[in-house]
């Protein structure tokens, strides 16, 4: 059993404090969902966890099983069991999926064969595995390819930023089912940023966290998604900002 703890995280971007004391704690096998209005800092959280330059951590910590993730290089973060899927996956010309996986610590044994099987399970054309990462892929293919990476790396925790944006119903279903399976297959903890309840129909959340203005302002069970659908984020907006 593993624990991911984000505590008092403050992150500055372009001279502005965007995350203002973000707290969230979760365990293996759980599905936590972050919802919040545009500009509330959700992607900033994902970028800060990825160690992206320009996202300056002012304070706070992010620990997996007591180890400070923020002190590690991006590759070490992956090797320590953190998987991140960004809202806008970058094209990486010259790098093939298998290279990424090896750099992140994947076991070389039968790797290509295992990738093929995982691609088939999310209905991704296997020829995509031999192309450069994300180059000339559709939105749906990118997300399915990320699910192949996830399945090979078997991270302790996977954070996915708007994994559902731009996906058709079939791709969304494939991704949600793969994530759901990951929670039982190797007890993966899933932290998903989403705007859509559609994802939550196939991926049952343990907890939902509402984020406004850089911090978690409400936490509840799956029923919170219904409240948000009905009332929007207005009732959750901070009074003094
Ligand atoms: N690289 C960046 N440069 C300048 N401002 C940024 C950058 N990334 C995020 N911001 C600003 O930080 C705030 C939060 O953005 P973001 O984390 O992308 O929000 P969300 O994902 O919740 O929509 C916004 O005001 C956005 O303009
Ligand atoms: Mg975003």
CSV table of C-alpha atoms and ligand atoms in Angstrom, one decimal:
chain,number,residue,atom,x,y,z
A,1,UNK,CA,0.0,0.0,0.0
A,2,UNK,CA,1.4,3.4,-1.0
A,3,UNK,CA,0.5,6.9,-0.1
A,4,UNK,CA,0.7,10.1,-2.1
A,5,UNK,CA,0.6,13.3,0.0
A,6,UNK,CA,0.5,16.8,-1.4
A,7,UNK,CA,0.8,19.3,1.5
A,8,UNK,CA,0.7,23.1,1.5
A,9,UNK,CA,1.9,23.2,-2.1
A,10,UNK,CA,2.5,26.8,-3.3
A,11,UNK,CA,3.6,27.2,-6.9
A,12,UNK,CA,4.5,30.4,-8.8
A,13,UNK,CA,4.2,30.7,-12.6
A,14,UNK,CA,5.3,33.8,-14.5
A,15,UNK,CA,5.6,35.8,-11.4
A,16,UNK,CA,2.2,34.9,-10.1
A,17,UNK,CA,1.3,32.6,-7.3
A,18,UNK,CA,-1.1,30.1,-8.8
A,19,UNK,CA,-1.2,27.3,-6.3
A,20,UNK,CA,-1.8,28.8,-2.9
A,21,UNK,CA,-1.5,25.9,-0.4
A,22,UNK,CA,-2.8,22.8,-2.2
A,23,UNK,CA,-3.5,19.8,0.0
A,24,UNK,CA,-4.5,16.3,-1.1
A,25,UNK,CA,-3.8,12.8,0.2
A,26,UNK,CA,-4.6,9.5,-1.3
A,27,UNK,CA,-3.7,5.8,-1.3
A,28,UNK,CA,-3.1,3.0,-3.7
A,29,UNK,CA,-6.1,1.7,-5.5
A,30,UNK,CA,-8.1,4.9,-5.0
A,31,UNK,CA,-9.5,7.2,-7.7
A,32,UNK,CA,-9.4,10.9,-6.8
A,33,UNK,CA,-10.9,13.5,-9.1
A,34,UNK,CA,-10.0,17.1,-9.3
A,35,UNK,CA,-12.6,19.5,-10.7
A,36,UNK,CA,-12.6,23.2,-11.0
A,37,UNK,CA,-13.1,26.2,-13.2
A,38,UNK,CA,-10.7,27.2,-15.9
A,39,UNK,CA,-7.6,29.0,-14.5
A,40,UNK,CA,-7.9,27.5,-11.0
A,41,UNK,CA,-4.5,25.9,-11.2
A,42,UNK,CA,-5.2,22.3,-12.1
A,43,UNK,CA,-2.7,22.1,-14.9
A,44,UNK,CA,-0.2,24.0,-12.8
A,45,UNK,CA,-0.4,21.2,-10.3
A,46,UNK,CA,0.4,18.6,-13.0
A,47,UNK,CA,3.3,20.7,-14.4
A,48,UNK,CA,4.7,21.2,-10.9
A,49,UNK,CA,4.6,17.5,-10.3
A,50,UNK,CA,6.3,16.9,-13.6
A,51,UNK,CA,9.2,19.2,-12.7
A,52,UNK,CA,8.6,21.5,-15.7
A,53,UNK,CA,10.9,24.5,-15.8
A,54,UNK,CA,9.1,27.8,-15.0
A,55,UNK,CA,6.9,26.3,-12.4
A,56,UNK,CA,8.6,27.5,-9.2
A,57,UNK,CA,7.7,25.7,-6.0
A,58,UNK,CA,7.6,28.3,-3.2
A,59,UNK,CA,6.6,26.0,-0.4
A,60,UNK,CA,5.1,22.6,0.5
A,61,UNK,CA,5.8,19.0,-0.3
A,62,UNK,CA,4.7,16.1,-2.5
A,63,UNK,CA,5.6,12.8,-1.1
A,64,UNK,CA,5.2,9.2,-2.2
A,65,UNK,CA,5.7,6.8,0.7
A,66,UNK,CA,7.6,9.5,2.6
A,67,UNK,CA,10.0,10.3,-0.2
A,68,UNK,CA,10.0,14.0,-1.4
A,69,UNK,CA,9.2,13.9,-5.1
A,70,UNK,CA,10.0,17.5,-5.6
A,71,UNK,CA,13.7,16.8,-4.9
A,72,UNK,CA,13.9,14.3,-7.7
A,73,UNK,CA,14.6,14.7,-11.4
A,74,UNK,CA,11.7,14.0,-13.8
A,75,UNK,CA,13.2,10.6,-14.7
A,76,UNK,CA,13.6,9.8,-11.0
A,77,UNK,CA,10.0,10.8,-10.3
A,78,UNK,CA,8.9,8.3,-13.0
A,79,UNK,CA,11.1,5.6,-11.5
A,80,UNK,CA,9.7,6.3,-8.1
A,81,UNK,CA,6.2,5.4,-9.3
A,82,UNK,CA,4.7,8.7,-10.5
A,83,UNK,CA,3.1,8.8,-13.9
A,84,UNK,CA,1.9,12.0,-15.5
A,85,UNK,CA,-0.3,12.5,-18.5
A,86,UNK,CA,-0.4,16.1,-19.6
A,87,UNK,CA,-3.4,18.0,-21.0
A,88,UNK,CA,-1.5,18.7,-24.2
A,89,UNK,CA,0.9,15.8,-24.8
A,90,UNK,CA,4.1,17.1,-26.5
A,91,UNK,CA,5.4,15.7,-29.8
A,92,UNK,CA,8.8,14.2,-29.3
A,93,UNK,CA,10.5,13.8,-32.7
A,94,UNK,CA,13.3,11.3,-32.7
A,95,UNK,CA,12.0,9.4,-29.6
A,96,UNK,CA,10.0,6.3,-29.9
A,97,UNK,CA,7.6,5.0,-27.2
A,98,UNK,CA,9.9,2.2,-26.3
A,99,UNK,CA,12.8,4.6,-25.6
A,100,UNK,CA,10.6,6.6,-23.2
A,101,UNK,CA,9.6,3.4,-21.4
A,102,UNK,CA,13.2,2.3,-21.0
A,103,UNK,CA,14.3,5.7,-19.7
A,104,UNK,CA,11.5,5.5,-17.2
A,105,UNK,CA,12.8,2.2,-15.9
A,106,UNK,CA,10.6,-0.4,-17.8
A,107,UNK,CA,11.8,-4.0,-17.8
A,108,UNK,CA,13.3,-4.8,-21.2
A,109,UNK,CA,12.2,-8.4,-21.1
A,110,UNK,CA,9.6,-9.0,-23.9
A,111,UNK,CA,8.9,-5.2,-23.8
A,112,UNK,CA,7.9,-4.9,-27.5
A,113,UNK,CA,5.5,-7.9,-27.2
A,114,UNK,CA,4.0,-6.5,-24.0
A,115,UNK,CA,3.5,-3.1,-25.6
A,116,UNK,CA,1.7,-4.8,-28.5
A,117,UNK,CA,-0.7,-6.6,-26.2
A,118,UNK,CA,-1.4,-3.4,-24.3
A,119,UNK,CA,-2.0,-1.5,-27.5
A,120,UNK,CA,-4.5,-4.1,-28.6
A,121,UNK,CA,-6.3,-3.9,-25.3
A,122,UNK,CA,-7.0,-0.2,-25.8
A,123,UNK,CA,-7.6,-0.7,-29.6
A,124,UNK,CA,-4.6,1.3,-30.6
A,125,UNK,CA,-3.1,0.4,-34.0
A,126,UNK,CA,0.2,-1.2,-33.2
A,127,UNK,CA,2.1,0.6,-35.9
A,128,UNK,CA,1.7,3.7,-33.7
A,129,UNK,CA,4.2,2.1,-31.3
A,130,UNK,CA,7.0,2.4,-34.0
A,131,UNK,CA,6.4,6.1,-34.7
A,132,UNK,CA,7.9,9.0,-32.8
A,133,UNK,CA,6.1,9.9,-29.6
A,134,UNK,CA,2.8,11.7,-30.4
A,135,UNK,CA,4.0,12.8,-33.8
A,136,UNK,CA,1.1,13.0,-36.2
A,137,UNK,CA,-1.2,11.2,-33.8
A,138,UNK,CA,-4.9,12.1,-33.3
A,139,UNK,CA,-6.0,13.1,-29.8
A,140,UNK,CA,-7.5,9.7,-29.2
A,141,UNK,CA,-4.4,7.9,-30.3
A,142,UNK,CA,-2.2,10.0,-28.0
A,143,UNK,CA,-4.4,9.1,-25.0
A,144,UNK,CA,-4.5,5.4,-25.9
A,145,UNK,CA,-0.7,5.5,-26.4
A,146,UNK,CA,-0.4,7.0,-22.9
A,147,UNK,CA,-2.5,4.1,-21.6
A,148,UNK,CA,0.1,1.7,-23.1
A,149,UNK,CA,2.9,3.5,-21.3
A,150,UNK,CA,0.9,3.4,-18.0
A,151,UNK,CA,0.2,-0.4,-18.4
A,152,UNK,CA,3.9,-1.1,-18.9
A,153,UNK,CA,5.3,1.1,-16.2
A,154,UNK,CA,2.7,0.2,-13.6
A,155,UNK,CA,3.2,3.3,-11.6
A,156,UNK,CA,2.1,3.7,-8.0
A,157,UNK,CA,0.2,6.8,-8.9
A,158,UNK,CA,-1.0,8.2,-12.2
A,159,UNK,CA,-2.1,11.8,-12.6
A,160,UNK,CA,-4.0,12.6,-15.7
A,161,UNK,CA,-4.8,16.2,-16.7
A,162,UNK,CA,-8.1,16.4,-18.7
A,163,UNK,CA,-7.5,12.9,-20.1
A,164,UNK,CA,-11.0,13.2,-21.6
A,165,UNK,CA,-10.6,16.5,-23.5
A,166,UNK,CA,-11.0,16.0,-27.2
A,167,UNK,CA,-11.8,12.3,-27.0
A,168,UNK,CA,-14.7,10.7,-28.7
A,169,UNK,CA,-17.0,8.4,-26.8
A,170,UNK,CA,-15.1,5.2,-27.8
A,171,UNK,CA,-11.7,6.6,-26.9
A,172,UNK,CA,-13.0,8.0,-23.6
A,173,UNK,CA,-14.5,4.6,-22.7
A,174,UNK,CA,-11.3,2.8,-23.6
A,175,UNK,CA,-9.2,5.1,-21.4
A,176,UNK,CA,-11.6,5.1,-18.5
A,177,UNK,CA,-11.8,1.3,-18.5
A,178,UNK,CA,-8.0,1.0,-18.7
A,179,UNK,CA,-7.6,3.3,-15.7
A,180,UNK,CA,-10.3,1.5,-13.8
A,181,UNK,CA,-8.6,-1.9,-14.5
A,182,UNK,CA,-5.2,-0.4,-13.3
A,183,UNK,CA,-6.7,0.3,-9.9
A,184,UNK,CA,-7.4,-3.4,-9.4
A,185,UNK,CA,-4.6,-4.9,-11.6
A,186,UNK,CA,-1.7,-3.4,-9.6
A,187,UNK,CA,-3.5,-1.2,-7.1
A,188,UNK,CA,-2.7,1.9,-9.0
A,189,UNK,CA,-3.8,5.2,-7.5
A,190,UNK,CA,-5.5,7.5,-10.0
A,191,UNK,CA,-5.6,11.2,-9.7
A,192,UNK,CA,-7.7,12.6,-12.6
A,193,UNK,CA,-8.5,16.1,-13.5
A,194,UNK,CA,-11.7,16.3,-15.5
A,195,UNK,CA,-14.6,18.5,-16.4
A,196,UNK,CA,-16.9,15.7,-17.5
A,197,UNK,CA,-19.0,13.3,-15.5
A,198,UNK,CA,-18.9,11.0,-18.5
A,199,UNK,CA,-15.4,9.8,-17.4
A,200,UNK,CA,-16.8,9.1,-14.0
A,201,UNK,CA,-19.4,6.7,-15.3
A,202,UNK,CA,-16.7,4.1,-16.0
A,203,UNK,CA,-14.2,5.2,-13.5
A,204,UNK,CA,-15.8,5.4,-10.1
A,205,UNK,CA,-14.3,8.1,-7.9
A,206,UNK,CA,-13.4,7.5,-4.3
A,207,UNK,CA,-13.2,11.2,-3.7
A,208,UNK,CA,-13.9,14.4,-5.6
A,209,UNK,CA,-12.0,17.6,-4.8
A,210,UNK,CA,-13.2,21.0,-6.0
A,211,UNK,CA,-10.4,23.4,-6.7
A,212,UNK,CA,-10.8,27.2,-7.0
A,213,UNK,CA,-8.1,29.8,-7.0
A,214,UNK,CA,-5.2,27.5,-6.3
A,215,UNK,CA,-6.5,25.4,-3.4
A,216,UNK,CA,-9.0,22.6,-2.6
A,217,UNK,CA,-12.1,24.2,-1.3
A,218,UNK,CA,-14.4,21.2,-1.0
A,219,UNK,CA,-14.0,17.4,-0.9
A,220,UNK,CA,-16.7,14.8,-1.0
A,221,UNK,CA,-17.9,11.6,-2.5
A,222,UNK,CA,-19.1,10.9,-6.0
A,223,UNK,CA,-22.3,12.8,-5.3
A,224,UNK,CA,-20.3,16.1,-5.4
A,225,UNK,CA,-20.1,15.7,-9.2
A,226,UNK,CA,-23.9,15.9,-9.4
A,227,UNK,CA,-23.8,19.0,-7.2
A,228,UNK,CA,-21.3,20.6,-9.6
A,229,UNK,CA,-23.3,19.6,-12.6
A,230,UNK,CA,-26.4,21.3,-11.1
A,231,UNK,CA,-25.0,24.4,-9.4
A,232,UNK,CA,-21.7,25.0,-11.2
A,233,UNK,CA,-18.6,26.3,-9.4
A,234,UNK,CA,-20.1,29.6,-8.3
A,235,UNK,CA,-21.0,28.4,-4.7
A,236,UNK,CA,-17.4,27.2,-4.3
A,237,UNK,CA,-15.8,30.5,-5.3
A,238,UNK,CA,-13.7,32.1,-2.6
A,239,UNK,CA,-15.4,35.2,-1.1
A,240,UNK,CA,-12.4,37.5,-0.9
A,241,UNK,CA,-10.7,37.2,-4.3
B,1,LIG,N1,3.2,28.9,-18.4
B,1,LIG,C1,2.4,29.9,-17.9
B,1,LIG,N2,2.7,31.2,-18.1
B,1,LIG,C2,1.9,32.1,-17.6
B,1,LIG,N3,0.8,31.9,-16.9
B,1,LIG,C3,0.5,30.6,-16.7
B,1,LIG,C4,1.2,29.5,-17.1
B,1,LIG,N4,0.7,28.4,-16.7
B,1,LIG,C5,-0.4,28.8,-16.0
B,1,LIG,N5,-0.6,30.1,-16.0
B,1,LIG,C6,-1.6,30.9,-15.3
B,1,LIG,O1,-1.9,30.2,-14.1
B,1,LIG,C7,-3.3,30.2,-13.9
B,1,LIG,C8,-3.8,28.7,-13.7
B,1,LIG,O2,-3.7,28.1,-15.0
B,1,LIG,P1,-3.9,26.5,-15.1
B,1,LIG,O3,-3.1,25.8,-14.1
B,1,LIG,O4,-3.6,26.1,-16.5
B,1,LIG,O5,-5.4,26.4,-14.8
B,1,LIG,P2,-6.5,25.2,-15.1
B,1,LIG,O6,-5.7,24.0,-15.6
B,1,LIG,O7,-7.2,25.0,-13.8
B,1,LIG,O8,-7.4,25.7,-16.2
B,1,LIG,C9,-4.0,30.9,-15.1
B,1,LIG,O9,-4.2,32.2,-14.7
B,1,LIG,C10,-2.9,30.8,-16.1
B,1,LIG,O10,-3.0,31.9,-17.0
B,2,LIG,MG1,-5.8,22.9,-17.4
